[in-house]
Coordinates of C-alpha atoms in Angstrom, one line a residue:
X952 CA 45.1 193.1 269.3
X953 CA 46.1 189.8 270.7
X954 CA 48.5 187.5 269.5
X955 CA 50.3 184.3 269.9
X956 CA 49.5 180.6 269.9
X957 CA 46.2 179.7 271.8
X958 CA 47.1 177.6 274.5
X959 CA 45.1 174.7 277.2
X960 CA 45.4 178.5 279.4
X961 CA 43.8 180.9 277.4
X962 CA 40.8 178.0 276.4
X963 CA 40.9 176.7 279.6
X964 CA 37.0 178.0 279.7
X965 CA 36.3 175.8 277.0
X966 CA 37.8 173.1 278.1
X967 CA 35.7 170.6 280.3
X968 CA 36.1 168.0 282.7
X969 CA 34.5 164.7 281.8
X970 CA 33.1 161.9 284.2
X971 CA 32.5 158.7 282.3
X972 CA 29.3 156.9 282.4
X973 CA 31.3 154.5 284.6
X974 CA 32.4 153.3 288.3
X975 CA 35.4 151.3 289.4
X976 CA 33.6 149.1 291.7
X977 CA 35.3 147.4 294.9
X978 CA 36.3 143.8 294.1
X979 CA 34.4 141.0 295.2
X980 CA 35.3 137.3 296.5
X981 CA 33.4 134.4 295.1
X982 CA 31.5 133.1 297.1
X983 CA 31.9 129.0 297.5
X984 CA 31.1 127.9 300.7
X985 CA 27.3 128.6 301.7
X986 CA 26.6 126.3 298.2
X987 CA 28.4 123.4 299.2
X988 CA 27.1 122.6 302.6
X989 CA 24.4 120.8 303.8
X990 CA 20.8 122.7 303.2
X991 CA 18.4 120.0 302.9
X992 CA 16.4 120.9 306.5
X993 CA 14.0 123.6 305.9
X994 CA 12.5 126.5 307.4
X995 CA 9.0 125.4 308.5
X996 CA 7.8 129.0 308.5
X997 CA 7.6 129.1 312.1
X998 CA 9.9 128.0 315.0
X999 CA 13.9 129.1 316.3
X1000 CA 15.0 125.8 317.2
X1001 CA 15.3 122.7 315.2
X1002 CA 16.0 119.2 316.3
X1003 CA 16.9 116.4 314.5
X1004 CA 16.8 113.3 316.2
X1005 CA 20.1 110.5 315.7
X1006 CA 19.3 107.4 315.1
X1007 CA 22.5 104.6 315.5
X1008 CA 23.4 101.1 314.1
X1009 CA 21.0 98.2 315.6
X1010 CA 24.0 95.6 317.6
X1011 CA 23.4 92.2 316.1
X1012 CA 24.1 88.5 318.2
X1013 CA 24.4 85.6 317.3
X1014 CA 21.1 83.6 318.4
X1015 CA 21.7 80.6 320.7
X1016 CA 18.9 77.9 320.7
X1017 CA 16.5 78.4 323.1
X1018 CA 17.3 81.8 323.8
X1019 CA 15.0 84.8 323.3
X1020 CA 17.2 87.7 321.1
X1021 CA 18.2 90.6 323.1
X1022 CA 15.9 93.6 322.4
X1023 CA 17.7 96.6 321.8
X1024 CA 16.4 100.1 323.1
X1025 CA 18.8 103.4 323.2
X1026 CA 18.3 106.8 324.5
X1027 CA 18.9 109.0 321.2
X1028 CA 20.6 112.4 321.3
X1029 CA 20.1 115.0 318.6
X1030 CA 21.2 117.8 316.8
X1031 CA 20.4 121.0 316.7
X1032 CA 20.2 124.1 314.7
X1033 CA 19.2 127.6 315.8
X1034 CA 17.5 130.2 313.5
X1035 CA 19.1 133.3 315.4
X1036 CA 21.3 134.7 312.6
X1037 CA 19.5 138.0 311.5
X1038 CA 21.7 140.5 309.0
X1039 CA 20.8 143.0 306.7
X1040 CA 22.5 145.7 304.8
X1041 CA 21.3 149.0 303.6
X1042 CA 21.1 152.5 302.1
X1043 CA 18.9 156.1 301.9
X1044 CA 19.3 158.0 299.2
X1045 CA 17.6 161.6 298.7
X1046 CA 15.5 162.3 296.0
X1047 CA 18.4 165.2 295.2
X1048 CA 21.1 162.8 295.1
X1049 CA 18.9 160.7 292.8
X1050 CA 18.3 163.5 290.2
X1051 CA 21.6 165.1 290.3
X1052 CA 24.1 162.0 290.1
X1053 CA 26.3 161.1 287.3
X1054 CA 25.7 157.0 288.7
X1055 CA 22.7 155.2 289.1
X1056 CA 23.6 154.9 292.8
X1057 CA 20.6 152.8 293.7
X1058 CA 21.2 150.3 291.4
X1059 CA 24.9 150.1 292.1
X1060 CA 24.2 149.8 296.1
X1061 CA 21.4 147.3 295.2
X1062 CA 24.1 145.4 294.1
X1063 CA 26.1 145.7 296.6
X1064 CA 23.4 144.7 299.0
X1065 CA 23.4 141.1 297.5
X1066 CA 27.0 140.7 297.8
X1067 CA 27.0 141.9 301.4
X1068 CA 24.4 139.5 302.5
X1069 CA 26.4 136.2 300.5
X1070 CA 30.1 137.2 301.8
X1071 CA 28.2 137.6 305.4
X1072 CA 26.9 134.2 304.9
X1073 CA 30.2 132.5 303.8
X1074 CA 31.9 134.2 306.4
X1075 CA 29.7 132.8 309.3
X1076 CA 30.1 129.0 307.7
X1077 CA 34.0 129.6 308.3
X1078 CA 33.7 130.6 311.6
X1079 CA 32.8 126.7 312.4
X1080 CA 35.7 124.8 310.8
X1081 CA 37.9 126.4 313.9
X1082 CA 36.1 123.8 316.3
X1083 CA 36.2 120.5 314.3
X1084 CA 38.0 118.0 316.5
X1085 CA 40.0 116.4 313.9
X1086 CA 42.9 118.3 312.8
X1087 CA 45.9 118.2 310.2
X1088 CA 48.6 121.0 309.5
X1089 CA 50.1 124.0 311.0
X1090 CA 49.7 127.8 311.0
X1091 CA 53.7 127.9 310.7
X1092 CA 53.3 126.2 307.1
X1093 CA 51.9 125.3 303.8
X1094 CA 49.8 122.4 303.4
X1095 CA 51.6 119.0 302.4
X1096 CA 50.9 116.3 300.6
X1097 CA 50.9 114.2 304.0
X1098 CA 48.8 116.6 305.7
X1099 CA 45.9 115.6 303.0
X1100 CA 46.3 111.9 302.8
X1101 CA 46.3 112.1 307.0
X1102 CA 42.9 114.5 306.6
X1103 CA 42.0 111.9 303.4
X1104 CA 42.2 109.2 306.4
X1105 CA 41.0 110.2 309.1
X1106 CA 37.2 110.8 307.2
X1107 CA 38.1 107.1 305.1
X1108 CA 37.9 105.9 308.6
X1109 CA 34.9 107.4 309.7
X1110 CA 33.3 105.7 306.5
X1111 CA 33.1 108.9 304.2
X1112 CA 34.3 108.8 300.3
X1113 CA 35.6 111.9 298.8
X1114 CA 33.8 111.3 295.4
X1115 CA 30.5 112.1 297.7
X1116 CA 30.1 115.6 298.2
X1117 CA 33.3 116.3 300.0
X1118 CA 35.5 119.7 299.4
X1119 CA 38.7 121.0 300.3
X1120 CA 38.4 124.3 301.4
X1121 CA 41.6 126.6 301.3
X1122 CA 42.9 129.7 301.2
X1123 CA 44.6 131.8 298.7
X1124 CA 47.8 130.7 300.1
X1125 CA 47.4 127.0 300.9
X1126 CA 46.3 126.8 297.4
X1127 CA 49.6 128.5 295.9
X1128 CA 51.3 125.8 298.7
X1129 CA 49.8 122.9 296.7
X1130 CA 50.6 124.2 293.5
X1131 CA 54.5 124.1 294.4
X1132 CA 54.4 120.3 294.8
X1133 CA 55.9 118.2 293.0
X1134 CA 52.6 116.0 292.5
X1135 CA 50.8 118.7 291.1
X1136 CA 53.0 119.9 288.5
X1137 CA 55.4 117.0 287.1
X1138 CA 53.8 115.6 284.1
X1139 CA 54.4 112.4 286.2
X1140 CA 51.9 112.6 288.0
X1141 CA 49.7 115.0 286.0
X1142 CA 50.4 114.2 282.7
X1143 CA 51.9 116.7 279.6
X1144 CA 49.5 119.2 280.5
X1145 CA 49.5 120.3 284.1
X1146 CA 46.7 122.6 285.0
X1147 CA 48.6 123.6 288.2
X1148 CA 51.3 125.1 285.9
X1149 CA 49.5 126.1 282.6
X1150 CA 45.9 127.2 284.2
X1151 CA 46.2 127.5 288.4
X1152 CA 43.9 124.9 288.9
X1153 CA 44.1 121.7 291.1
X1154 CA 41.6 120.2 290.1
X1155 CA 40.6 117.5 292.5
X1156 CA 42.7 115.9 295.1
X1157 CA 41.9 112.5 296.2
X1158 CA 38.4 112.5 295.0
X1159 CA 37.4 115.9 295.5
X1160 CA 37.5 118.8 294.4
X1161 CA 39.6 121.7 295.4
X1162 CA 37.9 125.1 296.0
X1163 CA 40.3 128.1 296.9
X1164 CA 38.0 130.9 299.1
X1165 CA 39.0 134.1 300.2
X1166 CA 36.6 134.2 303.3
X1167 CA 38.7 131.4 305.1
X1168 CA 38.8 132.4 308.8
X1169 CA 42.1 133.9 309.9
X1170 CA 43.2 132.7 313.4
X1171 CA 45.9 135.4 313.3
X1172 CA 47.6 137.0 310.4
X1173 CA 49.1 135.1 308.1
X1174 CA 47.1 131.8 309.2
X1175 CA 44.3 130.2 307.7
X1176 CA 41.5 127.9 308.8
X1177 CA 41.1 125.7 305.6
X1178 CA 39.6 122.3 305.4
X1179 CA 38.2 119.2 304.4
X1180 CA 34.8 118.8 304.7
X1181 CA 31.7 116.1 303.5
X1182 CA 28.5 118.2 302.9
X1183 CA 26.7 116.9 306.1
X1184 CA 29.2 118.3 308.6
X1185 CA 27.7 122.2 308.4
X1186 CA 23.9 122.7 308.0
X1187 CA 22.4 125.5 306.5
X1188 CA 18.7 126.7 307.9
X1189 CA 17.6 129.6 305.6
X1190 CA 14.6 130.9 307.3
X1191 CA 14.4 133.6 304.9
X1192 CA 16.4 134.1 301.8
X1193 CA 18.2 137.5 301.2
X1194 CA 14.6 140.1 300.9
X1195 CA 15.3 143.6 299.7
X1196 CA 12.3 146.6 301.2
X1197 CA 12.3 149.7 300.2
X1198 CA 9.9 152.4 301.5
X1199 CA 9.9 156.2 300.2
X1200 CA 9.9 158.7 303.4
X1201 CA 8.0 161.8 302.7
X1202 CA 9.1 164.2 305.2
X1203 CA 13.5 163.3 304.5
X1204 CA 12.2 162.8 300.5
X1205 CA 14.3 160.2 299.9
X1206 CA 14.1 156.6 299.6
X1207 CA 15.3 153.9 301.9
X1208 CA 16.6 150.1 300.8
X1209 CA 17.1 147.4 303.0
X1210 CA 18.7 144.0 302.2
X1211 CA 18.2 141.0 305.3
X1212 CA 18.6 137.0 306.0
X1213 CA 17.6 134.9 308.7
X1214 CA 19.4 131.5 309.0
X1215 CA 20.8 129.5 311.5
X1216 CA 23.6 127.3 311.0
X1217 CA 25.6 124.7 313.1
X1218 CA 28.4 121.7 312.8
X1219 CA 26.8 118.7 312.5
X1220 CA 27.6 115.7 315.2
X1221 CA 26.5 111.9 314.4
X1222 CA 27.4 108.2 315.6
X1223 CA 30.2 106.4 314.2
X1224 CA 29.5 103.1 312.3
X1225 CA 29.7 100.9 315.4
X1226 CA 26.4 99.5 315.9
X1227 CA 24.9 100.7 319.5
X1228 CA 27.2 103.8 319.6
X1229 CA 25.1 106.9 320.6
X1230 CA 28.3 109.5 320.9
X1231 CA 27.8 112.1 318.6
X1232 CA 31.3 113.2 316.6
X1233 CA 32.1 115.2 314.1
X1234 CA 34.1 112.6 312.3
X1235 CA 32.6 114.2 308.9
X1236 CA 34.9 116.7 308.3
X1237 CA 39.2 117.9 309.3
X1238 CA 40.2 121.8 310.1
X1239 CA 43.3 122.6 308.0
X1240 CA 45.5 124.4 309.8
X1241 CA 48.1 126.8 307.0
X1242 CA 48.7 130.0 306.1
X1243 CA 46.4 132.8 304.3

């Protein structure tokens, strides 16, 4: 006869194992910058390269009696974008796995296909800030207050206003910079309610608004490629939005999903203001230099 207590031991046979109907799935980034540039070109349905001519100010005289008025002619440069940016992301999953799993692991990876293809995206728009001409900062430091009224300057006098689809673009860290500063967080400034203290948020700085992104490129560790940027100084060619296949292959029994994009994508040059200039800048947006 046995006797004693029963214990988690001696029931360990009748005591299962549970897996919840459940994942923990990997974080992901918002995604802010493929929105907020400039996508008004489109895909033609045929055709890699794109050109869009320039066309500059007209130089005015003043007209002298007698004298015919100077005709003006200019050779015109252009921009261009190249649809050659071709990504996809995918999966196979056996009919086995399918039957047998705990997860829906097609619909989770699904998922996980769309994210793929809009981090890729973002990522690729950051590459570009690295090669604007005008610059502000350091990768030694936070962002200052001077930094942005110098970046808030140099696009003032290249005739762009902030209210009009212009962003600041910064990292984690530049962002926690900002919201150290004095300008952001006395009631001075910001009134009795400062969202930098009581919410995190900046808010809008100079007449636009302030959008922290992970996917800021990293010169090095530690540094950050933010910026300031009107809408017009990145264009966006989608040639095909993100397109999920799938096709079922007998012989592996198992199905197959594919996520892709085609786009192309470039920094966007034009004239300054003076009339008969035909020297394409990029006087539409400032790189950031800071830390990540």
């Amino acid at each position: 006869m046995a006797t004693g207590n029963m214990t988690v031991t001696t029931a360990a046979n009748h005591i299962g194992e549970v897996w919840p109907q459940d994942v923990i799935r990997a974080e992901e980034f918002s995604l802010e910058i493929a929105p907020r540039v400039y996508r008004k070109w489109k895909f033609a349905g045929h055709g890699d390269v794109y050109h869009i001519p320039r066309v500059p100010n007209i130089e005015t005289e003043t007209k002298s009696a007698s004298n015919d008025v100077t005709m003006r002619n200019y050779t015109d440069t252009e921009q261009q974008i190249t649809i050659n940016i071709h990504q996809a992301a995918g999966y196979e999953i056996e009919d086995i796995t399918a039957l047998l799993s705990n997860t829906d692991l097609s619909m989770e990876m699904k998922k996980k296909i769309g994210y793929g293809l809009g981090r890729a995206l973002d990522v690729q728009l950051a590459t570009y800030p690295q090669n604007f001409s005008q610059i502000q900062g350091a990768y030694t430091r936070e962002l200052t207050y001077d930094d942005l009224i110098a970046a808030w300057t140099q696009l003032a006098n290249a005739g762009v206003k902030l209210q009009s689809g212009c962003t600041w673009f910064v990292s984690p860290g530049a962002y926690a910079g900002l919201m150290k500063q004095e300008i952001f967080i006395n009631a001075m400034y910001q009134g009795q309610n400062p969202r930098a203290v009581q919410q995190a948020q900046i808010g809008s700085i100079l007449g636009a608004p302030v959008i922290m992104t992970n996917l800021t490129r990293a010169a090095s560790a530690g540094q950050s490629d933010s910026w300031l940027q009107d809408q017009r100084a990145i264009g966006l060619i989608m040639a095909q939005e993100p397109k999920v296949v799938t096709e079922y292959i007998a012989k592996a029994l198992a199905n197959v999903v594919v996520g892709s994009q085609v786009y192309g994508a470039a920094e966007v040059d034009r004239y300054a203001e003076t009339p008969g200039n035909i020297t394409a800048t990029d006087t539409w947006a400032v790189l950031l230099k800071t830390v990540a």
